[in-house]
Every structure is written in C-alpha cells, then in structure tokens.
Coordinates of C-alpha atoms in Angstrom, one line a residue:
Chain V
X929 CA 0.0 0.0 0.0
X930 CA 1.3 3.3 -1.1
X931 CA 0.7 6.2 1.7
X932 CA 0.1 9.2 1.1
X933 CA 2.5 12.1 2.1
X934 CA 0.8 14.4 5.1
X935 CA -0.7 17.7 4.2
X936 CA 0.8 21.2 5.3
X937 CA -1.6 22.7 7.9
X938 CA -4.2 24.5 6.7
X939 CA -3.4 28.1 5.8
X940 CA -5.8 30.2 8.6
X941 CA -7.3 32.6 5.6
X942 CA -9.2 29.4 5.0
X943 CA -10.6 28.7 8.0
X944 CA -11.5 32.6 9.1
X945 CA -14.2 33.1 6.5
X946 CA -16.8 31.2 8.1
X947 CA -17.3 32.9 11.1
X948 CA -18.5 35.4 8.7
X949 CA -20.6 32.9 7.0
X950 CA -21.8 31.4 10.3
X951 CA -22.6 34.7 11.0
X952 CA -24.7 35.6 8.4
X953 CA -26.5 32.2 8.4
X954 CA -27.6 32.8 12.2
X955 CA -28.6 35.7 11.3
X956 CA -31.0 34.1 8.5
X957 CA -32.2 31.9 10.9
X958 CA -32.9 34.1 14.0
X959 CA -35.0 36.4 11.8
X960 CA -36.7 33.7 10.2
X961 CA -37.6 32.3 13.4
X962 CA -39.0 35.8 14.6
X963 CA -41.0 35.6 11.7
X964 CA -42.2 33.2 12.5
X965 CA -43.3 33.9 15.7
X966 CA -44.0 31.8 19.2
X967 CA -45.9 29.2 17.1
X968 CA -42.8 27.9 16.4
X969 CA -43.3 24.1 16.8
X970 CA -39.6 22.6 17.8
X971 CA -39.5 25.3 20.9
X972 CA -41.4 22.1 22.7
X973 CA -38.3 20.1 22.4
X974 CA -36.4 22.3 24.1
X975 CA -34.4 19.0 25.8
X976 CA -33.1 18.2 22.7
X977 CA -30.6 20.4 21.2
X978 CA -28.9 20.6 18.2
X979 CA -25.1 20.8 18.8
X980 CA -23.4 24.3 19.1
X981 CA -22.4 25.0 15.8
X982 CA -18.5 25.4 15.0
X983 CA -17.4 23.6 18.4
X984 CA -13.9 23.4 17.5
X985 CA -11.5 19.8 18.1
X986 CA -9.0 19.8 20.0
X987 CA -5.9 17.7 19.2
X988 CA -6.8 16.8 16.0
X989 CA -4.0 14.0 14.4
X990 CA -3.3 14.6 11.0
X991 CA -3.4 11.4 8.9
X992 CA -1.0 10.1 6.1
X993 CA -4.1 9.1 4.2
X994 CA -5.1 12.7 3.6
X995 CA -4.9 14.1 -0.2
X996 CA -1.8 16.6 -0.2
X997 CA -2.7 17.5 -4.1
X998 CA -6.2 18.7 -3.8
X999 CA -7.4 22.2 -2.9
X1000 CA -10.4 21.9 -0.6
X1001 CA -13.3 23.2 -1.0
X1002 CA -14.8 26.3 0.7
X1003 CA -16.3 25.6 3.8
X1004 CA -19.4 27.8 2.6
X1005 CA -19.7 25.7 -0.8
X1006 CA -19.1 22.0 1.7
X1007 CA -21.7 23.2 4.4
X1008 CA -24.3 25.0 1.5
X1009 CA -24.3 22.5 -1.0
X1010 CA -25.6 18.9 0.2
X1011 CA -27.5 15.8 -1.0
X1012 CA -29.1 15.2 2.2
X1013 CA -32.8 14.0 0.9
X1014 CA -34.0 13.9 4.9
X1015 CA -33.9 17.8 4.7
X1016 CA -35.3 18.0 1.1
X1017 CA -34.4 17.6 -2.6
X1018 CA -32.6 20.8 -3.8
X1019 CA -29.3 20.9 -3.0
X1020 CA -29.2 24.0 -1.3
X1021 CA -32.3 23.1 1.5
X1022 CA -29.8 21.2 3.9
X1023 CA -28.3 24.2 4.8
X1024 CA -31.3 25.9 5.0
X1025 CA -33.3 23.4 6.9
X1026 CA -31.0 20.9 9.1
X1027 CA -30.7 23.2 11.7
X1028 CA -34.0 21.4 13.3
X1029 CA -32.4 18.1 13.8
X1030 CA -31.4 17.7 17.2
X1031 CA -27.8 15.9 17.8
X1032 CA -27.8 15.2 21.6
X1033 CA -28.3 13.1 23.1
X1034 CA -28.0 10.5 20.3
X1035 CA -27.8 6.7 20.2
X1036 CA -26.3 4.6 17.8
X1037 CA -26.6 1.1 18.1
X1038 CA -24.6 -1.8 17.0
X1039 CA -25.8 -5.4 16.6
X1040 CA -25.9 -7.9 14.0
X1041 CA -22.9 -10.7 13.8
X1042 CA -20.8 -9.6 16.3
X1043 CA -19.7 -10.3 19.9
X1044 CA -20.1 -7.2 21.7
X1045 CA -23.0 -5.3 20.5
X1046 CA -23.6 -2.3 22.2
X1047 CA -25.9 0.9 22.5
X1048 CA -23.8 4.1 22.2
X1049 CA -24.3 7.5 23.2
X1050 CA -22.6 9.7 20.6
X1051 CA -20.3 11.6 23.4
X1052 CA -18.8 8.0 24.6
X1053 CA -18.2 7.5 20.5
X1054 CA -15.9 10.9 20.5
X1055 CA -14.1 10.1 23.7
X1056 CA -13.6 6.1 22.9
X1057 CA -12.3 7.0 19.1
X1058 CA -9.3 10.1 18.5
X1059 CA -10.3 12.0 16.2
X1060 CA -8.1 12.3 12.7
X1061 CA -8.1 15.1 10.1
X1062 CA -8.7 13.0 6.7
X1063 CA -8.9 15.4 3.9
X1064 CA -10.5 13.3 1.1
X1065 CA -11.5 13.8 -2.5
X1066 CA -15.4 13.4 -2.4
X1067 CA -17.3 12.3 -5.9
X1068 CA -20.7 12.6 -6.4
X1069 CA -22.6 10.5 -8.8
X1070 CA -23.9 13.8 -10.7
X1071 CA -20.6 14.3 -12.0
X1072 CA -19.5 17.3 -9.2
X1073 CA -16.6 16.8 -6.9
X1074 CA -14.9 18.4 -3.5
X1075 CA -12.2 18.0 -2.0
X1076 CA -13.5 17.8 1.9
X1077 CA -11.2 18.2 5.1
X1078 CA -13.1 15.8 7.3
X1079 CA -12.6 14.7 10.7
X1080 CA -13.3 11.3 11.6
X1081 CA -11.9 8.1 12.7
X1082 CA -11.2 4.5 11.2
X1083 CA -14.5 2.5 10.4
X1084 CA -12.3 -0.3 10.8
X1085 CA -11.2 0.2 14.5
X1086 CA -15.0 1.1 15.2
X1087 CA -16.1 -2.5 13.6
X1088 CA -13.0 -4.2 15.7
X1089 CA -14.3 -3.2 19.1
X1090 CA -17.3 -4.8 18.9
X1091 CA -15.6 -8.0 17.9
X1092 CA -17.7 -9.0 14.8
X1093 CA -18.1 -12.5 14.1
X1094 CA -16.9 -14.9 10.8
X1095 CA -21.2 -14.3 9.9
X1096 CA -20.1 -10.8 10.1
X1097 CA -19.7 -10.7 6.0
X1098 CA -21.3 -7.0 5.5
X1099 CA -22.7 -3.9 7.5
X1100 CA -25.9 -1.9 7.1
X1101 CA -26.4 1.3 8.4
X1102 CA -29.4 3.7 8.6
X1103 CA -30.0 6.8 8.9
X1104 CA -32.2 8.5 11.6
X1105 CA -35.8 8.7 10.9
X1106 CA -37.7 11.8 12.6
X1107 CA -40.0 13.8 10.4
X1108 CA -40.5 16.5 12.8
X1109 CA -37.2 17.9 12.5
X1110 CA -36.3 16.2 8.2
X1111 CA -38.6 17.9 6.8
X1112 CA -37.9 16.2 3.7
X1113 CA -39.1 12.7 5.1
X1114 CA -42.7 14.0 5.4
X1115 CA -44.7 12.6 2.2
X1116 CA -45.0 15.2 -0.7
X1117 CA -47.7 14.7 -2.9
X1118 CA -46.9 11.2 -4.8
X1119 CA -45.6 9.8 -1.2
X1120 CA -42.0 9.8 -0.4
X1121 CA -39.2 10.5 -2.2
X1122 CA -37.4 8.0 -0.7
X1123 CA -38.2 5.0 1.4
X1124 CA -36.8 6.1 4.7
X1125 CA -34.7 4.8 6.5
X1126 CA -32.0 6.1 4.2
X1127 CA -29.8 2.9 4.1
X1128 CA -26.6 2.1 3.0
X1129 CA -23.6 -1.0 3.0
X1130 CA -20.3 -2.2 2.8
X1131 CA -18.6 -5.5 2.4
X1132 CA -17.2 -6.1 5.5
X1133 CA -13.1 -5.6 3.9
X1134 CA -14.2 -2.4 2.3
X1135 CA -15.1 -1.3 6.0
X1136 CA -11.9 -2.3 7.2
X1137 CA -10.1 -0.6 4.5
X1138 CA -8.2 2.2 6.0
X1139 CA -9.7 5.1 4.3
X1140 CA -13.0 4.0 5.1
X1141 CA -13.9 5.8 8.4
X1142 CA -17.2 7.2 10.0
X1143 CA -16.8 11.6 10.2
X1144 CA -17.3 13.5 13.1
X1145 CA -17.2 16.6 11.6
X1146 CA -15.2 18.7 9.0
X1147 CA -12.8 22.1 9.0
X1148 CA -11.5 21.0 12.4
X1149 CA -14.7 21.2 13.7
X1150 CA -18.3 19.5 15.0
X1151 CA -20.2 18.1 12.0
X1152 CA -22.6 20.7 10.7
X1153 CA -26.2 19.0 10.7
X1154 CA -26.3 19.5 6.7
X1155 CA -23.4 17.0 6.4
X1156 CA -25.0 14.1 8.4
X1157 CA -24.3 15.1 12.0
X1158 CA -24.0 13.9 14.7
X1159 CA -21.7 11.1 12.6
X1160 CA -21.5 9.9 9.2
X1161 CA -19.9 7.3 6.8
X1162 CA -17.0 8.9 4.3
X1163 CA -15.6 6.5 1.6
X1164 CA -13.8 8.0 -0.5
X1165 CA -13.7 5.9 -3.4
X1166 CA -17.3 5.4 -4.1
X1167 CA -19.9 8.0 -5.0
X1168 CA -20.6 9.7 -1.9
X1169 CA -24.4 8.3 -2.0
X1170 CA -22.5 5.6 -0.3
X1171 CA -21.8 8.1 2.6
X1172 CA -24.7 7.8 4.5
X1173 CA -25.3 10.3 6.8
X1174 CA -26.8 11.3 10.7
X1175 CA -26.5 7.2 11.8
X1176 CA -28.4 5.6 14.4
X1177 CA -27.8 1.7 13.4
X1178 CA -25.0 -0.3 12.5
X1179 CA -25.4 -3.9 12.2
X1180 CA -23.3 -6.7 11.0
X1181 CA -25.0 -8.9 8.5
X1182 CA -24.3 -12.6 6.4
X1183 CA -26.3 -11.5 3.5
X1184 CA -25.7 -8.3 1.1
X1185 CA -27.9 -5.4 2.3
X1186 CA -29.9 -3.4 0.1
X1187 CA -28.9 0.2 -0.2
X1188 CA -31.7 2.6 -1.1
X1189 CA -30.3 4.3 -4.3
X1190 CA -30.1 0.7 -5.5
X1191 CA -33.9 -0.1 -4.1
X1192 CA -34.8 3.1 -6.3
X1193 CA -33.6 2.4 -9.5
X1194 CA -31.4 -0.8 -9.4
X1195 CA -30.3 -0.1 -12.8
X1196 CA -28.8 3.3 -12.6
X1197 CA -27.6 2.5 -8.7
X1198 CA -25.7 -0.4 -7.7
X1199 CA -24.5 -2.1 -4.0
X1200 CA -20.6 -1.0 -4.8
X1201 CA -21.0 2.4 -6.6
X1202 CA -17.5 2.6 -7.0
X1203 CA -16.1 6.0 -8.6
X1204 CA -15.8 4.5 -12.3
X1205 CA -15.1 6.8 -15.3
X1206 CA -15.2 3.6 -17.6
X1207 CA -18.7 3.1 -16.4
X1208 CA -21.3 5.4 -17.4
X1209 CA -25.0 6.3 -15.2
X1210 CA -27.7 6.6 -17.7
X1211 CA -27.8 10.1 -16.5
X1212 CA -24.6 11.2 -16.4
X1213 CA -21.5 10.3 -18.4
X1214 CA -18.9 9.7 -15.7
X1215 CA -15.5 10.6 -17.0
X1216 CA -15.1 13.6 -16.3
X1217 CA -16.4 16.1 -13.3
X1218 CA -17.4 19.4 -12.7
X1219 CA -15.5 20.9 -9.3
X1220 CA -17.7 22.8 -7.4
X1221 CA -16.4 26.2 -6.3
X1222 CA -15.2 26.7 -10.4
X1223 CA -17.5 27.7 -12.7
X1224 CA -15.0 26.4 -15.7
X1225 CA -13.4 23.4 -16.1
X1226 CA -14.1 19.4 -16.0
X1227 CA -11.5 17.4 -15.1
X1228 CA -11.2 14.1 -15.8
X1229 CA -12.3 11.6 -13.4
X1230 CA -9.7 9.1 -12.0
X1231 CA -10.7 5.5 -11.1
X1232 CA -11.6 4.7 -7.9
X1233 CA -11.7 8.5 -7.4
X1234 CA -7.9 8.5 -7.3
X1235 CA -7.6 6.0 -4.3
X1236 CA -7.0 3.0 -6.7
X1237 CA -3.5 2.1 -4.9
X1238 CA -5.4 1.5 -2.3
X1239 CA -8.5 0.2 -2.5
X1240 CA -8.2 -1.4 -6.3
X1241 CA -7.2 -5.3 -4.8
X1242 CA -10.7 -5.3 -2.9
X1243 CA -12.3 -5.7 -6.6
X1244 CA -10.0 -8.2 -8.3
X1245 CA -11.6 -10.3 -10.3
X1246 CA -15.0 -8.8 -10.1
X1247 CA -16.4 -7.6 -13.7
X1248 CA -17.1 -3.5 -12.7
X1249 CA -19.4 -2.8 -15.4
X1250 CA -21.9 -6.0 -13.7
X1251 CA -21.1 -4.6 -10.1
X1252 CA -21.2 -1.1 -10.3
Chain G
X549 CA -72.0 46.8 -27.1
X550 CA -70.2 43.5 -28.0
X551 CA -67.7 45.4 -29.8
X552 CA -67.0 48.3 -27.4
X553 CA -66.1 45.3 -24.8
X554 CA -63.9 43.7 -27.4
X555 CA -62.1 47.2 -27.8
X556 CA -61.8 47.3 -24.2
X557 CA -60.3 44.0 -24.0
X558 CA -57.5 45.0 -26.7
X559 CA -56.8 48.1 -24.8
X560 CA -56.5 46.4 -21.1
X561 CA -54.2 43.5 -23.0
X562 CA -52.2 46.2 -24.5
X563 CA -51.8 48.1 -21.2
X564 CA -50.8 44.8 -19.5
X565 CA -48.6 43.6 -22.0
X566 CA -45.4 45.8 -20.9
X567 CA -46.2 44.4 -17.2
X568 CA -46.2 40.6 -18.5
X569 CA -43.3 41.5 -20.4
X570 CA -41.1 42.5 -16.9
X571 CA -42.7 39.6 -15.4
X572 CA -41.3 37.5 -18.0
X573 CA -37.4 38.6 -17.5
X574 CA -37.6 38.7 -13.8
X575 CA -36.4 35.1 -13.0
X576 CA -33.5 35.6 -15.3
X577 CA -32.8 39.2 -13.7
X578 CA -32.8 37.5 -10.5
X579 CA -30.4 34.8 -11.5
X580 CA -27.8 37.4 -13.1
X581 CA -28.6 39.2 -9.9
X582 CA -27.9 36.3 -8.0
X583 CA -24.6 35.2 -10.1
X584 CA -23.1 38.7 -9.2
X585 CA -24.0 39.3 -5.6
X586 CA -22.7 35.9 -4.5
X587 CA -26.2 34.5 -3.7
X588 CA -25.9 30.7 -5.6
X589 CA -24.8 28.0 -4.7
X590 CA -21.7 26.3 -5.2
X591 CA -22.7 24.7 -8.7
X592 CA -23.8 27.6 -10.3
X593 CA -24.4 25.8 -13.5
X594 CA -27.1 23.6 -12.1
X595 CA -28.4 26.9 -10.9
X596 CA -28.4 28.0 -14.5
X597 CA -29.1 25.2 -16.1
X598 CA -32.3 24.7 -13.6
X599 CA -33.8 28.2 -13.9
X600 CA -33.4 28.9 -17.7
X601 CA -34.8 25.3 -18.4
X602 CA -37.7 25.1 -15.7
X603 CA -39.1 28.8 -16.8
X604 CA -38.3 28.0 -20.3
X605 CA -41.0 25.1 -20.1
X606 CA -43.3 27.0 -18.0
X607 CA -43.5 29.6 -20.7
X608 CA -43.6 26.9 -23.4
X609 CA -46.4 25.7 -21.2
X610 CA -48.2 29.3 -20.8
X611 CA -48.3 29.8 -24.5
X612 CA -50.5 26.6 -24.9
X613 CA -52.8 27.5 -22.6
X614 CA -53.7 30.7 -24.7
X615 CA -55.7 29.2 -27.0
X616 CA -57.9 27.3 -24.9
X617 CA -58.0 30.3 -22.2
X618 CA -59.5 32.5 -25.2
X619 CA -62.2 30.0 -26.0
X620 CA -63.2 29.5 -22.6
X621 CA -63.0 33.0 -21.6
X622 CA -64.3 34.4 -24.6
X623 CA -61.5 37.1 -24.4
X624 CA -59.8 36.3 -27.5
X625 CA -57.9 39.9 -27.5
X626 CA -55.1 37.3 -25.4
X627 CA -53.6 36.1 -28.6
X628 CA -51.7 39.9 -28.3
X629 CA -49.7 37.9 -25.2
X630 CA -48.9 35.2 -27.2
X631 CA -45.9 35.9 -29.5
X632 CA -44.3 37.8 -26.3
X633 CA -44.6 34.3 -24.2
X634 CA -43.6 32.8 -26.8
X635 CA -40.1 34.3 -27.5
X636 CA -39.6 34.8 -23.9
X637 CA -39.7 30.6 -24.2
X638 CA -37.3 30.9 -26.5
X639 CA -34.8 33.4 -25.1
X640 CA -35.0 31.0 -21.4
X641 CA -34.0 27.8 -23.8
X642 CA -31.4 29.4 -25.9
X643 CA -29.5 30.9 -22.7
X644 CA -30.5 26.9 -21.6
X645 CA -28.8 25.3 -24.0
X646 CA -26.2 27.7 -24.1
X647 CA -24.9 26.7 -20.4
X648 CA -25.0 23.2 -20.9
X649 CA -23.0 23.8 -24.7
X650 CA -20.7 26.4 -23.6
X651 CA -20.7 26.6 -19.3
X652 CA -20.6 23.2 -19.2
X653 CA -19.0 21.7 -21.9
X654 CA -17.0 24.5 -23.3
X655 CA -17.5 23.4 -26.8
X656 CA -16.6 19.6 -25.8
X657 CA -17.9 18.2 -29.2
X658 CA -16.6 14.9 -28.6
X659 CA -18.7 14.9 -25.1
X660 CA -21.6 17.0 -26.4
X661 CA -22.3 14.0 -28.7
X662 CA -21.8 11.7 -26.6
X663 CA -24.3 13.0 -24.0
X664 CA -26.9 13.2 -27.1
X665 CA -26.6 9.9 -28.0
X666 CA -26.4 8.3 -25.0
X667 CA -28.5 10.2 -22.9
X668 CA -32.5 10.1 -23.9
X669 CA -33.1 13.3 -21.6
X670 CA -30.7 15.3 -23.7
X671 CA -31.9 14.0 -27.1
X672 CA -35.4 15.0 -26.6
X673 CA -34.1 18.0 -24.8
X674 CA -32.2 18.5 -28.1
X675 CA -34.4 18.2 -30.7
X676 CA -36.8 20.2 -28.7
X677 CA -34.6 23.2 -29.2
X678 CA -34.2 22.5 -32.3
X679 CA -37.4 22.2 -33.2
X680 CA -38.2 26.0 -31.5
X681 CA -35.4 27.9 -34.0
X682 CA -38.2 27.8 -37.1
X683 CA -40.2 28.9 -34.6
X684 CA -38.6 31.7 -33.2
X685 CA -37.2 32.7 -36.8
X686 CA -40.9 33.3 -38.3
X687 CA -42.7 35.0 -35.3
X688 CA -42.2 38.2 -36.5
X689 CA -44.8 39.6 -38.9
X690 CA -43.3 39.7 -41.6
X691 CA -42.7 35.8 -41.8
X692 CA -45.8 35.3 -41.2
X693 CA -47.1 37.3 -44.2
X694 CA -44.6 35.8 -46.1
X695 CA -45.4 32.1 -45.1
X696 CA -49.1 33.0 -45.1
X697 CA -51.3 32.0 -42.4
X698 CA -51.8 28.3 -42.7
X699 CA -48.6 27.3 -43.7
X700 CA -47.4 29.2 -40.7
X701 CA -50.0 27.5 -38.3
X702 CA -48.8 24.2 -39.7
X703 CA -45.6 25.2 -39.1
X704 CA -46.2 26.3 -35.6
X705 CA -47.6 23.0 -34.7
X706 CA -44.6 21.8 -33.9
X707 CA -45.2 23.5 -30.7
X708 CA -47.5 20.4 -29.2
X709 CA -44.1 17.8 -30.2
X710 CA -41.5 20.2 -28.9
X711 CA -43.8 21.0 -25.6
X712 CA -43.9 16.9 -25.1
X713 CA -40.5 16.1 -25.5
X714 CA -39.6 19.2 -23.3
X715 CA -41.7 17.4 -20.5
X716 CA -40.0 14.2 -21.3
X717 CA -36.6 15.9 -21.0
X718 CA -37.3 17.3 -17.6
X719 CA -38.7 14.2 -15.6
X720 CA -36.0 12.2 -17.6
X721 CA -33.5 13.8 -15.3
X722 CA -35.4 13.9 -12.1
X723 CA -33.6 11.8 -10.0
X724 CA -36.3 11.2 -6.9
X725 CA -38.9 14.1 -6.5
X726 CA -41.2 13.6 -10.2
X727 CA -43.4 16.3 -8.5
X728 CA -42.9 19.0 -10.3
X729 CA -42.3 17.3 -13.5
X730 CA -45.8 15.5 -13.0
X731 CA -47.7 18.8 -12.3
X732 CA -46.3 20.0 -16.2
X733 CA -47.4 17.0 -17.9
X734 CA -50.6 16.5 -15.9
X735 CA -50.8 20.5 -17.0
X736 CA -49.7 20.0 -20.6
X737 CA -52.3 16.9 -21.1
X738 CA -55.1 18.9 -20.0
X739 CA -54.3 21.5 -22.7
X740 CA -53.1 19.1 -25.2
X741 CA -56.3 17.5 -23.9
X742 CA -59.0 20.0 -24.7
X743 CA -57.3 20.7 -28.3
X744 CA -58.4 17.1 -28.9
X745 CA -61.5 16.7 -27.4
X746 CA -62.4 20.7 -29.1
X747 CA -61.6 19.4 -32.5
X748 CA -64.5 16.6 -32.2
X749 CA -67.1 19.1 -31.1
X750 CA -69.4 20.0 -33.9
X751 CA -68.8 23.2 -35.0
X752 CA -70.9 25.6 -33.1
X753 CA -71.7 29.4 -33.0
X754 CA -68.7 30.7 -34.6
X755 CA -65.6 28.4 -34.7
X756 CA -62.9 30.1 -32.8
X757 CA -59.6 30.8 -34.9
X758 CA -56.1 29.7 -33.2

C-alpha cells in the first residue's frame, strides 16, 4: 500500500471566512424564526438540542491518508451545498433546513454478527475514538466533486471493538428517521421520495479498508447538521451516496444489504458504486467532473476517485461494469 | 355593445402587456442578480441550467394555454400575449442550452455527442430546441405574411411535439422528486387535452380561430 504524504496545515485565511458565513446564516435563521413567531413548533423540544455550531476539536491528528494534491473546497460551498434528501431535494435546502435536527443526546446502536454489541451515546463514540483530520477527494454520482477536510476516525477500529463474528460478512447502516425535525421525510404529494430509513452498505473488507472511516465533523470542527451530524460514513472511493449520513444503526450482517439508491432504481444504482469513469450512469457520463467552487473546467475523473493504490485489490476479479 | 367590450379587451391586454413582459425577465434578472452578488450555490451551473430550463418550459407551457383560455374565456384579445410568451420561451431555452453547450461543456464536441446519443433526456431536450429555432425565426410579422397563415400555423404546430419532449426531457433527469415534472405533464395533457376533445365538437356558434 502506497501512503500518502501528510498535508501542510491548513493556511488560517481558510478557516477565518466562516465565522462570517456562520454569522450571516444565524442571522438568516434568527429572523426567520422571529418571523415566524412563538408558534414555532420545535421550541417544545427544548431538551433536545442541536449541537453548538462550529465547536472546535482539539488535538486533532493529522493522517498520512489525507490528499496533499487537492485544494479543498470552501467551507461555505461543503456546508451550503448537500444531498441530504431527509432535509429536502434541492441541494441547497440542507443548509437551509438541518438546523432542526437535534444531535444530543443521540444513540447509535450496534448489533448484528458480532460479539459485543452495544448501545452508544454519541459523546462515549468521540471520547472512545481520537479523532483524525482525513482530507478526502469526495465524488458525487452527478458528476460534481470536493475535495473535503473531514474529521473522523477509522470504520475499521470502530467495527474491531465490537468483535464481529466470521457471519459478520457486510454492514448496514441507517439513517435516523424523525420527520418533525427532516422535513424532507414527510410525504409530498406522490408519497415519499425515498423509502426512509436512508440505508446504506459495505462488504465487511471495504469497512476495514483504512480510508473508510465514520466523520465526526469537517474544517476542524463538529459536523454541521447538513453534512449528516452527529456522525456519518466517508468512503472516498465510491460516489458519496454511499456516505450515508446522521446514523443511528449499525449492524453486522451474512447476506448483502440493500442500499436505497439501488432499491430506487437498481439499474442506474448499484450495492458498490464505486467512482468508475469507464462506467457510465444513464444520466450522467462519468469521466469527467465538474468541481464545485469553479465555474470552468471538468477534469477528468480518476478510477476509484484517485484511491486506486489503495483500494483497487478489494475488486479483483470482479467484472465492474456488472457490479457497479 | 359587443364590440365596445372587445375594444376594451384590446386596450386592457395592450396596457398589460409591458407588465407581462417585466414579469417574464424577472427570474433571469434574478439569476444574473444572483450570479453577481454571491447568492448561488456552489454549482452555479445547475443553478443555471435549472432556472433557464424550468421557466423556459413554464412559458412553453403558458403559451399553450392561450388558445384554450381565449375560447373558454371568450377574451380572444389574449392572442396579443402570445408571441411575447412565446419568445420569452425561446430566449430562457437558448440561454438553456447555451450553459450546458458552452458553461458546461465549453464546446466539448466529442462529449456534447456523446451525452446526445447516450442520454434520452438530452436528445429530446435537443431536438426540442431545435425544433423552437423555425419557430422563433418566423414570429415576426413579416414571416408570417410571407409564409401565409396556414402554412405558418402548420408550421407552428410543432409547438404540441416540442412541448412533449420538453416534459420528457425534464422528468427524464429527475432523479427522486417527479413532483414537479408531473404537475407540467398533468398541465400539458389537459391543454393538449382540450385541443383534442375541441376538434371533435361540432362546430358551433362561430368556430374560434387559433
């Protein structure tokens, strides 16, 4: 395996700008929330709270598995542009509408084939697991890329602990379900958009591949709710529908899970969706991508998003084009 | 007393013809407004690409429901509108296609083709455009003197084809909410619809010219 070399810290005139941005967006939301006035609905849950937003890490350890090629992307364009269906369908509504979904307390549960299952509460996750800097290309299956300083740990070390068994052959994981605060998960007018829980899989050796690793947060800081907070799955070498987002359920399985891009439309979504510019989506044509912060310029896609030193020998022998 | 109401008509269309004509430009005033104070998101081509195509349709939509609106109404002074909607279809599309040809793909041939034939959405979305250029080229008056009427209204038929596969090309590309697309077609049936249905009537009182 080839490592990569570590990145130079991040320059501070990248980080400043958001307190501006923050600024603004609170802003937005405070007088948007005086508008609309003490019927405001989520005041009742006042003992749920969303976590304060831009609670910095401390200690963070950078990782030789970060890209040191890549320019990252704004944190305004990472934390304002989002495929997170739960909080609605245009790309920009995350940022608008996330900040309902409440982060603590939060349980995620592991079960399945494994010998220690357990219950977790989200703040015994961040002290049990040091947290990493992992800046990581990110490729979505619409052709647009990022380049994304997240903050996480290994998936794999996270699996380990709760000792799964030789059963243990995949893992699901879901997404929270809570309409009240995703918006998005209430039906529209031909029913759901997606069949919620929002699920999503790995063979059990992709999980355990290094770069795999559940996020905590990005920029050095507590994941913002549009990116999947409390804590979310990052794999950089598949499309990031793969990263699903705001978990409450891990569970170790025999049998392949069903994701729900691939429940939707099995033919344009597969179980692997591995980053593939020799395999086109009937939509899109994936060779190429548009990166998000330029208004000029494709640039080729690379296989496996880049990470092919890496993760290429989990796929020998397996026909892409049938297991995209 | 017919007539004095049908003069009023023509003046009232006429005086609220320059106000449709602002309405018209005002989601692409807002998007160059919004490309130039900051306020898009962080693919402003699928910004661009969304609002020229979605008002584009909704225009291409609007003009079809003249026709039927005049009939039912019995206002037929709202022809005056049509030509205006009509070319403000146009002008959305063409600024459409031009940021998927040129934003996009900066003049990718090789990929341009590709997407065409590979892509259903962007082959009826294609041929759609194409089919509006006629179009466009022989609203003014004088092509339509020089055509003369009925060739022109054949010609214009084209509309109901290019208004289908424009429908087509939107829900195509949906990837999970059809809403919207469902609400045009459901729209453009209906006036597709009543064309249909109209043309079986007998003809009744004074047939109503399109």
């Amino acid at each position: 395996m080839i490592l990569i070399k570590q990145k130079p810290d991040i320059a501070s005139s990248e980080i400043t700008p958001q307190n501006v941005y923050l600024n603004r967006r609170k802003f937005m939301q405070t007088t948007a929330a005086l508008a609309i006035g003490g019927s405001v609905p989520f005041m009742t849950l006042a003992n749920r709270q969303a976590y304060a937003m831009g609670t910095k890490f401390e200690n963070l350890i950078k990782s030789p598995y970060s890209a040191t090629d890549a320019e990252l992307t704004s944190y305004e364009d990472v934390t304002s542009y989002n495929n997170f269906y739960e909080f609605g369908t245009d790309k920009r509504s995350p940022a608008k509408e996330a900040h309902r979904l409440t982060t603590r307390p939060w349980s995620l549960s592991v079960s399945g084939e494994c010998e220690a299952p357990k219950d977790w509460d989200i703040e015994d996750i961040l002290k049990q697991f040091p947290a990493e800097e992992r800046i990581y290309r990110h490729r979505c299956v619409e052709a647009w890329s990022m380049v994304v300083p997240w903050v996480g740990f290994s998936l794999g070390d996270f699996l380990k602990f709760h000792k799964p068994t030789s059963k243990a052959k995949y893992i699901e994981m879901l997404t929270l379900v809570r309409p009240e605060e995703m918006i998005g998960q209430k039906p529209g007018l031909f029913g759901s958009v997606l069949n919620w829980p929002y699920r999503e899989g790995l063979r059990i050796d992709e999980a355990m591949n290094p770069l795999a690793i559940f996020a905590i947060g990005l920029y050095g800081e507590h994941m913002p709710n549009q990116n999947g907070a409390p804590i979310r799955l990052v794999v950089p070498w598949k499309y990031g529908f793969k990263g699903v987002k705001s978990i409450v359920s891990v569970r170790f399985t025999e049998e392949q899970p069903f994701n729900t891009w691939q429940e939707q439309a099995p033919h344009e979504y597969g179980f692997y969706a591995n980053v593939n510019p020799n395999v086109d989506h009937p939509r899109w044509s994936q060779a190429s991508e548009r990166v998000v912060g330029k208004l000029f310029g494709r640039v080729p896609t690379l296989m496996f998003n880049g990470y092919a030193d890496q993760v290429a020998s989990l796929y020998s022998g397996m026909d892409l084009s049938v297991n995209f | 007393m017919a007539k004095t109401t049908s003069r009023q008509w023509t003046t009232r269309i006429k005086r609220i013809k320059p106000v449709v004509f602002v309405l018209c430009g005002i989601p692409a005033g807002l998007l160059v407004f919004d490309i130039f104070t900051g306020n898009i998101s962080a693919d402003p081509i699928e910004d661009m690409t969304r609002v020229t195509g979605v008002w584009g349709l909704r225009l291409i939509i609007l003009t079809l429901a003249i026709t039927p609106l005049r009939q039912i109404t019995g206002i037929n002074q709202l022809i005056l509108l049509r030509r205006m909607l009509g070319v403000y279809a146009f002008f959305y599309i063409v600024l459409h296609f031009l940021t998927w040809f040129v934003v996009d793909n900066f003049f990718d041939f090789q990929r341009i083709i590709e997407d065409i034939i590979e892509r259903y959405y962007i082959l009826f979305g294609s041929l759609a455009f194409m089919m509006m250029i006629p179009l466009a080229i022989t609203s003014t008056n004088g092509m339509v003197r020089r055509l003369g009427g009925k060739r022109w209204a054949k010609l214009h038929k084209l509309i109901y084809i290019l208004s289908i596969l424009g429908v087509l090309h939107f829900y195509l590309q949906v990837k999970a909410d059809i809403t919207e697309p469902v609400i045009y077609a459901a729209i453009l049936a209906a006036l597709l619809g009543y064309r249909v249905w109209k043309s079986r009537q007998p003809a009744s009182k004074k047939p109503a010219r399109s």
